[in-house]
Amino acid sequence: MRRWLPLLLALGLAACASTPGHEAVSKARGPLDTNAAVEHSVDNRAVALLWDKAERARRDNQLDEAVAALERALRLAPDDAVIWSRLAELRLQQRDYAVAENLAAKSNALAGNQRLLQYRNWLIIEAARQRRGDEAGARQARERAEALHGS
Amino acid sequence: MAKRSRRSSRRSRSPRRRGWVRLRPWVLLVAGGAFAFAITSFLLLDVRVRAQFGRTQWRLPAHVYSQPLDLYQGRYLSEDQLVDQLQALGYRQDGALDKSGHFDVHGRDVDLHTRGFGFPDGREPERRLRVRFAGSRIAAAHDAAGGDVIARLEPQRIGSVYPGRQEDRVLVRLGDVPPELVAALLAVEDRDFFEHWGVEPTAILRAMVANLRAGHTVQGGSTLTQQLVKNFFLSNERTLSRKFTEALMALSVEWHYSKEQILEAYLNEVYLGQDGQRAIHGFGLGARFWFNRPLDELDLHEIALLVGLVKGPSYYDPREHPRRALERRNTVLAVLAHSPSIGEARARAAMEQPLDVVDRDAVQLQAYPAYMDLVRSQLARDYREQDLKGGGLRVFTYLDPQVQGAAEAAVRERLEALDPGGRKQLQAAAVVADTATGAVQAVVGDREPRRAGYNRAVDARRSIGSLVKPAVYLTALSRPDAYTLVTPISDAPLQVKLDNRRTWSPENYDHRNHGRIPLIDGLVHSYNVATARLGLDLGLDQVETTLERLDVGDPDGIVPADLLGALSLSPLEVADMYQTLGAGGFDAPLNTIDGVEGPGGAHPRRYGLDVHRVLDPEPVFLVDAAMAEVARRGTASALRQRLPDRDVAGKTGTTDALRDSWFAGFDGRRTAVVWVGRDDDEPAGLTGAAGALRVWADMMHSVPPAPRRASAPAGIEWARVDPDADRTLPSGCTDAPRLPFIEGSLPPRAQHCGGGEPLGGR
């Protein structure tokens, strides 16, 4: 039951959020279920195409290709916090933990008031730190994530 | 005489004999030691020879590619730019669109059939595209089915490198060179090459006799092997000991390598000319440098000239001394007349030919030499030589031909305007990189960008002057409890007692002091005094920490003069520093290489994007806002006219006596740095605004615009302010400036738009 609470809260927050580029998490089994598709609407057609390409590649388990597509997208839209976050998730899947944490931190710096996104990023950072054996750091990340729930 | 010998023999027979017996073990020891020493020396020399020789061996070059041109709706690109790129890639404008490599233009539509390309991240398919233009952008990019696409053209090949070598080469295989070349070389330089052991005493004697007879040097006694070995040394000593060492090394080379290998190495190493600071080595490169053609296309008279140059490329320089060169060439041809493979008739006919050497300006040895220079050193730094040895590698870079073209044009044209004909000896460098990812898009190392040699962008370390100031202000703004953009600071005269009992008394450029000023103005107007005071108040160690985080710290610590930029950096290092400032405190290492791939796509290796948070984003945002003001109303306000619709931020830099002129800045996508100055460090007579800023503006004008992001990081609040009174104002005061503040650090609010009391003093 406890696992679903964050998701419900997150969806609730998403409903309240009025920031640009908000995302819909569909059929997620948890907030950080990277197997779920993430929709991301952007103004730039090229970025949208690259995002779709990355999602398709990820579904086919071609992670290198997905990463490359997102990196290309970032050169066109360097301030898009969602792309940085998705890239961080891919790196997490590839076990590049240090890089995953760095990219998630960058996404946070660009996230402005997108609390759901920041929440996701802190969960990525928690997972990255945990798998590198940094228990204390992982706990701190978890606390930051939880703090985004309240208020 | 006899008496003495008798006396000496009588007296010394016993002692002498005894002496000799006593000496014998010592003699053996010394002799043994000397022998061991000789063997060890020879072996060490041998190791060295083999290492050097290994580097000369022929290998397949790695081909280096630019960033491919992306085609997508909304991209800033004109039809002409697309057509130029297609032509550079060898596409034919003939409407035969059923085959790849063809295109057609109808009004503002370009129809093309692309060639596919295997990129390290996947295959780009060959396909038909229609690209429609409107204004200065692509209005639509569709495939045959009418769907929106983002398509990549093949990347442009911009050069070749031989991994493990820093210099430019065009390597040749022995089997591929014209036979006349080998015949000529042996006939003129080393007739018995295939017979000797590396040194030829008879040749040395023969040469001595011939030279004595002629009264000057007409023959060298060195074999090709000895000449090759001479190239392994950096300096050109002609001492006896050096000659002896070279002879030993020649023997060593002959011991390990076949005649064919030695000859091939020689063909690729021999010194054949000088291009400014860059030496021309090898017949492959020599053919391009002197004739702008591949070696295997040269005619006999041209080959003979190259062979003639071996003896003295400067003395016989055909561009500087054409008559000497012609004589030398014909001397070579005269020798060849006796050679059975060439014969009298051909040689005589060749002697009638003119030199046929092309002007230096007609030769373009390598496009983008400064960028390639950086690619080579990054390849060497990041890949082990064995990874690259396979041959047939492909290196994909971030070079953006559009941006590089803009940078080159801006540097070349503006420098010509500032310093026509080069009489003032001004030089320049520029670096452009993607702010968020650190991808290097353009590098210019010389005011004549196509000239290879000294790469100022990477190798010229110059005082950065006021470019350091953002680091000082950043240090202050990282303490929101004490400093905001409007905190009053003092610009009153300053005198500091230094350790060595001298007094340091910095002055502003306008030689005035401005009393109490809002902190932001110290950066906007680049006040030396206010900045120095601020830095000292903060503590030099605090500022040093900031510099370290920006990767430009000094391990020995900083002194007060460093607050005003006494430290020296290259333009590339400055770009690295400003990249971090432009990217919200996230350092992305500047990188030219996107990926490397073996032949047929084997072992692809990509540099993944990684960033490091080295500074808190909120104070960096404040400094960036201040730098935007520099461009709006400060020392770089000329940008408002030159780039009216652009959203840019940056900092001018001028060093004392106007020795260096700098500008470093960024827009929403790129960070760019320009330096202008003199190589001999004499005053250039230009402030940052008068020199480098102009080049920067020209360059950014020709590059697609990219607005800086609208939203601030969380934890930033904007407010209307009265900067001179250190007060915020009610939000309705629309005439007052708006500035960002870190949450919780806002100054007290004044009641009405008139603001609070001014800070006092001027």
Short mmCIF file of C-alpha atoms in Angstrom, two decimals, chain B residues 277-572:
data_model
loop_
_atom_site.label_atom_id
_atom_site.label_comp_id
_atom_site.label_asym_id
_atom_site.label_seq_id
_atom_site.Cartn_x
_atom_site.Cartn_y
_atom_site.Cartn_z
CA GLN B 277 56.10 27.39 -37.90
CA ARG B 278 55.19 24.03 -39.34
CA ALA B 279 57.71 21.67 -40.90
CA ILE B 280 56.80 19.70 -44.02
CA HIS B 281 57.90 16.08 -43.70
CA GLY B 282 57.58 13.29 -46.23
CA PHE B 283 57.12 13.18 -49.98
CA GLY B 284 53.35 12.79 -49.72
CA LEU B 285 52.92 16.06 -47.88
CA GLY B 286 55.74 17.63 -49.89
CA ALA B 287 53.88 16.94 -53.14
CA ARG B 288 50.83 18.72 -51.77
CA PHE B 289 52.78 21.58 -50.30
CA TRP B 290 54.78 22.41 -53.40
CA PHE B 291 52.45 21.24 -56.18
CA ASN B 292 49.03 20.88 -54.53
CA ARG B 293 48.69 17.43 -56.07
CA PRO B 294 48.98 13.85 -54.87
CA LEU B 295 52.45 12.33 -55.17
CA ASP B 296 51.41 9.67 -57.64
CA GLU B 297 50.23 12.35 -60.09
CA LEU B 298 53.54 14.19 -60.31
CA ASP B 299 55.62 14.35 -63.45
CA LEU B 300 59.34 13.67 -63.70
CA HIS B 301 60.45 17.30 -63.43
CA GLU B 302 58.36 17.77 -60.29
CA ILE B 303 59.67 14.58 -58.71
CA ALA B 304 63.20 15.71 -59.50
CA LEU B 305 62.59 19.00 -57.69
CA LEU B 306 61.38 17.22 -54.57
CA VAL B 307 64.43 14.98 -54.58
CA GLY B 308 66.62 18.02 -55.06
CA LEU B 309 65.05 19.67 -52.02
CA VAL B 310 66.28 16.90 -49.73
CA LYS B 311 69.70 18.48 -49.63
CA GLY B 312 68.42 21.83 -48.35
CA PRO B 313 64.73 22.75 -48.46
CA SER B 314 65.35 26.31 -47.26
CA TYR B 315 68.37 26.96 -49.43
CA TYR B 316 66.61 25.60 -52.50
CA ASP B 317 63.13 26.89 -51.58
CA PRO B 318 61.49 27.21 -55.01
CA ARG B 319 59.23 30.06 -53.90
CA GLU B 320 62.05 32.10 -52.35
CA HIS B 321 64.94 31.09 -54.61
CA PRO B 322 63.49 29.86 -57.88
CA ARG B 323 66.71 30.00 -59.86
CA ARG B 324 68.65 28.00 -57.32
CA ALA B 325 65.78 25.52 -57.20
CA LEU B 326 65.76 25.17 -60.97
CA GLU B 327 69.52 24.59 -61.07
CA ARG B 328 69.31 22.01 -58.33
CA ARG B 329 66.43 20.24 -60.05
CA ASN B 330 68.34 20.10 -63.29
CA THR B 331 71.41 18.76 -61.51
CA VAL B 332 69.22 15.92 -60.28
CA LEU B 333 67.85 15.39 -63.77
CA ALA B 334 71.39 15.31 -65.15
CA VAL B 335 72.21 12.45 -62.81
CA LEU B 336 69.00 10.72 -63.86
CA ALA B 337 69.97 11.00 -67.51
CA HIS B 338 72.49 8.25 -66.79
CA SER B 339 69.96 6.08 -65.03
CA PRO B 340 68.72 3.22 -67.23
CA SER B 341 65.15 3.47 -65.95
CA ILE B 342 64.83 7.09 -67.01
CA GLY B 343 67.35 7.82 -69.70
CA GLU B 344 68.73 10.85 -71.48
CA ALA B 345 65.67 11.78 -73.55
CA ARG B 346 63.22 11.97 -70.69
CA ALA B 347 65.66 13.76 -68.47
CA ARG B 348 66.43 16.39 -71.11
CA ALA B 349 62.75 16.94 -71.78
CA ALA B 350 62.13 17.40 -68.08
CA MET B 351 64.92 19.96 -67.82
CA GLU B 352 63.02 22.15 -70.28
CA GLN B 353 60.00 22.31 -67.98
CA PRO B 354 59.36 25.22 -65.66
CA LEU B 355 59.33 24.62 -61.94
CA ASP B 356 55.49 24.39 -61.83
CA VAL B 357 55.46 25.06 -58.11
CA VAL B 358 52.15 26.63 -57.04
CA ASP B 359 51.68 29.71 -54.87
CA ARG B 360 51.42 29.11 -51.17
CA ASP B 361 47.92 30.59 -51.18
CA ALA B 362 46.74 28.02 -53.68
CA VAL B 363 47.58 25.23 -51.29
CA GLN B 364 45.21 24.23 -48.57
CA LEU B 365 46.91 21.47 -46.70
CA GLN B 366 44.16 21.07 -44.25
CA ALA B 367 40.90 22.75 -43.65
CA TYR B 368 40.37 23.72 -40.01
CA PRO B 369 43.94 23.21 -38.77
CA ALA B 370 43.27 24.61 -35.30
CA TYR B 371 40.27 22.36 -34.78
CA MET B 372 42.16 19.32 -36.07
CA ASP B 373 45.01 20.16 -33.75
CA LEU B 374 42.65 19.92 -30.79
CA VAL B 375 41.11 16.71 -32.14
CA ARG B 376 44.55 15.13 -32.35
CA SER B 377 45.50 16.00 -28.83
CA GLN B 378 42.13 14.87 -27.44
CA LEU B 379 42.43 11.59 -29.32
CA ALA B 380 45.87 11.08 -27.89
CA ARG B 381 44.68 12.02 -24.41
CA ASP B 382 41.57 9.86 -24.31
CA TYR B 383 42.40 6.81 -26.34
CA ARG B 384 45.31 4.45 -25.95
CA GLU B 385 47.42 4.15 -29.03
CA GLN B 386 46.65 0.47 -29.49
CA ASP B 387 42.94 1.22 -29.64
CA LEU B 388 43.59 3.48 -32.56
CA LYS B 389 46.19 1.43 -34.37
CA GLY B 390 43.77 -0.78 -36.24
CA GLY B 391 43.65 1.60 -39.10
CA GLY B 392 40.66 2.77 -41.05
CA LEU B 393 39.15 4.39 -37.99
CA ARG B 394 36.47 7.00 -38.21
CA VAL B 395 36.49 9.91 -35.81
CA PHE B 396 33.27 11.92 -35.47
CA THR B 397 33.62 15.44 -34.16
CA TYR B 398 31.38 18.30 -33.10
CA LEU B 399 32.80 20.72 -35.66
CA ASP B 400 29.90 22.73 -37.02
CA PRO B 401 30.92 24.00 -40.47
CA GLN B 402 28.39 26.86 -40.24
CA VAL B 403 29.71 28.08 -36.90
CA GLN B 404 33.32 27.51 -37.91
CA GLY B 405 32.71 29.49 -41.09
CA ALA B 406 31.18 32.33 -39.09
CA ALA B 407 34.12 32.35 -36.68
CA GLU B 408 36.72 32.31 -39.44
CA ALA B 409 35.05 35.10 -41.40
CA ALA B 410 34.61 37.25 -38.30
CA VAL B 411 38.24 36.86 -37.24
CA ARG B 412 39.70 37.33 -40.68
CA GLU B 413 37.60 40.34 -41.67
CA ARG B 414 37.59 42.18 -38.37
CA LEU B 415 41.34 41.76 -37.90
CA GLU B 416 41.90 43.12 -41.38
CA ALA B 417 39.74 46.11 -40.48
CA LEU B 418 41.53 46.68 -37.16
CA ASP B 419 44.97 46.09 -38.59
CA PRO B 420 45.14 46.34 -42.39
CA GLY B 421 48.03 44.40 -43.82
CA GLY B 422 49.16 43.30 -40.37
CA ARG B 423 51.37 46.29 -39.74
CA LYS B 424 50.34 46.40 -36.10
CA GLN B 425 51.08 42.68 -35.82
CA LEU B 426 47.74 41.89 -34.27
CA GLN B 427 46.72 38.28 -33.88
CA ALA B 428 43.55 36.55 -32.72
CA ALA B 429 41.96 33.34 -31.53
CA ALA B 430 38.39 32.14 -31.00
CA VAL B 431 36.60 29.16 -29.47
CA VAL B 432 32.88 28.33 -29.69
CA ALA B 433 31.24 25.52 -27.70
CA ASP B 434 27.78 24.27 -26.84
CA THR B 435 27.17 25.61 -23.35
CA ALA B 436 25.11 22.76 -21.94
CA THR B 437 27.13 19.86 -23.30
CA GLY B 438 30.64 21.25 -23.83
CA ALA B 439 30.71 20.18 -27.49
CA VAL B 440 33.32 22.32 -29.27
CA GLN B 441 31.85 23.66 -32.50
CA ALA B 442 34.61 25.93 -33.80
CA VAL B 443 38.24 26.78 -33.12
CA VAL B 444 40.29 29.51 -34.74
CA GLY B 445 43.98 29.78 -33.88
CA ASP B 446 45.26 32.51 -36.17
CA ARG B 447 43.96 35.68 -37.78
CA GLU B 448 44.45 33.79 -41.00
CA PRO B 449 42.40 30.76 -39.91
CA ARG B 450 43.61 28.37 -42.60
CA ARG B 451 47.25 28.85 -41.65
CA ALA B 452 48.59 25.96 -39.63
CA GLY B 453 51.24 26.53 -37.04
CA TYR B 454 50.83 28.24 -33.73
CA ASN B 455 47.37 27.42 -32.40
CA ARG B 456 46.69 30.39 -30.18
CA ALA B 457 43.28 29.10 -29.13
CA VAL B 458 44.94 26.25 -27.27
CA ASP B 459 48.57 27.17 -26.76
CA ALA B 460 48.64 30.92 -26.12
CA ARG B 461 48.33 31.65 -22.39
CA ARG B 462 47.62 35.29 -21.78
CA SER B 463 46.59 37.41 -18.82
CA ILE B 464 42.82 37.35 -18.62
CA GLY B 465 42.37 40.73 -16.95
CA SER B 466 38.76 41.57 -16.10
CA LEU B 467 37.53 38.18 -17.31
CA VAL B 468 38.26 36.98 -13.79
CA LYS B 469 35.85 39.40 -12.16
CA PRO B 470 32.71 37.25 -12.41
CA ALA B 471 34.49 34.78 -10.14
CA VAL B 472 34.93 37.44 -7.48
CA TYR B 473 31.30 38.54 -7.67
CA LEU B 474 30.17 34.94 -7.66
CA THR B 475 32.06 34.38 -4.44
CA ALA B 476 30.18 37.27 -2.87
CA LEU B 477 26.77 36.25 -4.22
CA SER B 478 27.25 32.75 -2.85
CA ARG B 479 26.74 34.36 0.52
CA PRO B 480 23.18 35.68 0.24
CA ASP B 481 23.18 36.55 3.93
CA ALA B 482 25.78 39.22 3.18
CA TYR B 483 25.55 40.09 -0.53
CA THR B 484 22.90 40.63 -3.17
CA LEU B 485 23.15 42.29 -6.56
CA VAL B 486 22.26 45.62 -4.96
CA THR B 487 24.33 45.42 -1.80
CA PRO B 488 26.27 48.68 -1.50
CA ILE B 489 30.00 48.24 -1.91
CA SER B 490 32.78 50.79 -1.91
CA ASP B 491 34.72 52.04 -4.91
CA ALA B 492 36.77 54.44 -2.78
CA PRO B 493 40.54 54.63 -3.38
CA LEU B 494 42.39 51.60 -2.12
CA GLN B 495 45.94 51.02 -0.96
CA VAL B 496 47.09 47.57 0.05
CA LYS B 497 50.37 46.77 1.71
CA LEU B 498 51.78 43.67 0.07
CA ASP B 499 54.14 41.12 1.60
CA ASN B 500 57.16 42.56 -0.11
CA ARG B 501 56.50 45.95 1.51
CA ARG B 502 55.27 47.43 -1.76
CA THR B 503 51.89 49.13 -1.95
CA TRP B 504 49.28 48.02 -4.42
CA SER B 505 46.94 50.73 -5.53
CA PRO B 506 44.63 49.67 -8.32
CA GLU B 507 42.83 52.21 -10.47
CA ASN B 508 39.68 52.20 -12.54
CA TYR B 509 39.95 52.59 -16.31
CA ASP B 510 38.42 56.02 -16.11
CA HIS B 511 40.82 56.94 -13.30
CA ARG B 512 37.90 57.95 -11.12
CA ASN B 513 36.41 56.56 -7.96
CA HIS B 514 32.65 56.15 -7.75
CA GLY B 515 31.96 56.12 -4.04
CA ARG B 516 29.36 53.62 -2.93
CA ILE B 517 27.81 51.62 -5.69
CA PRO B 518 25.40 48.69 -5.92
CA LEU B 519 27.40 45.45 -6.22
CA ILE B 520 26.12 44.75 -9.74
CA ASP B 521 27.64 47.96 -11.08
CA GLY B 522 31.12 46.85 -10.06
CA LEU B 523 30.82 44.07 -12.62
CA VAL B 524 28.76 45.94 -15.20
CA HIS B 525 31.30 48.75 -15.44
CA SER B 526 34.28 46.57 -14.58
CA TYR B 527 35.48 48.79 -11.73
CA ASN B 528 38.90 47.59 -10.63
CA VAL B 529 38.85 49.27 -7.25
CA ALA B 530 35.44 48.04 -6.16
CA THR B 531 36.29 44.52 -7.30
CA ALA B 532 39.61 44.53 -5.49
CA ARG B 533 37.96 45.77 -2.30
CA LEU B 534 35.24 43.16 -2.58
CA GLY B 535 37.73 40.38 -3.15
CA LEU B 536 39.86 41.39 -0.20
CA ASP B 537 36.80 41.67 2.05
CA LEU B 538 35.73 38.18 1.05
CA GLY B 539 39.21 36.82 1.58
CA LEU B 540 41.61 35.67 -1.13
CA ASP B 541 41.19 32.04 -0.10
CA GLN B 542 37.44 32.25 -0.71
CA VAL B 543 37.93 33.66 -4.17
CA GLU B 544 40.58 31.03 -4.81
CA THR B 545 38.05 28.32 -3.94
CA THR B 546 35.66 29.68 -6.53
CA LEU B 547 38.44 29.74 -9.11
CA GLU B 548 39.30 26.16 -8.30
CA ARG B 549 35.71 25.11 -8.80
CA LEU B 550 35.82 26.82 -12.17
CA ASP B 551 38.96 24.82 -12.89
CA VAL B 552 41.18 27.86 -13.19
CA GLY B 553 42.66 27.93 -9.72
CA ASP B 554 46.32 28.29 -8.95
CA PRO B 555 47.72 25.61 -6.66
CA ASP B 556 50.02 28.22 -5.14
CA GLY B 557 47.11 30.39 -4.11
CA ILE B 558 46.29 33.86 -5.37
CA VAL B 559 47.60 37.32 -4.66
CA PRO B 560 45.63 40.57 -4.74
CA ALA B 561 46.60 41.29 -8.33
CA ASP B 562 44.83 38.07 -9.36
CA LEU B 563 41.54 39.66 -8.38
CA LEU B 564 42.02 41.82 -11.44
CA GLY B 565 43.15 38.94 -13.63
CA ALA B 566 46.89 38.60 -13.40
CA LEU B 567 46.47 34.91 -14.06
CA SER B 568 47.12 33.58 -17.56
CA LEU B 569 44.83 31.25 -19.48
CA SER B 570 44.37 30.07 -23.04
CA PRO B 571 41.16 30.96 -24.91
CA LEU B 572 40.12 27.32 -24.59
#
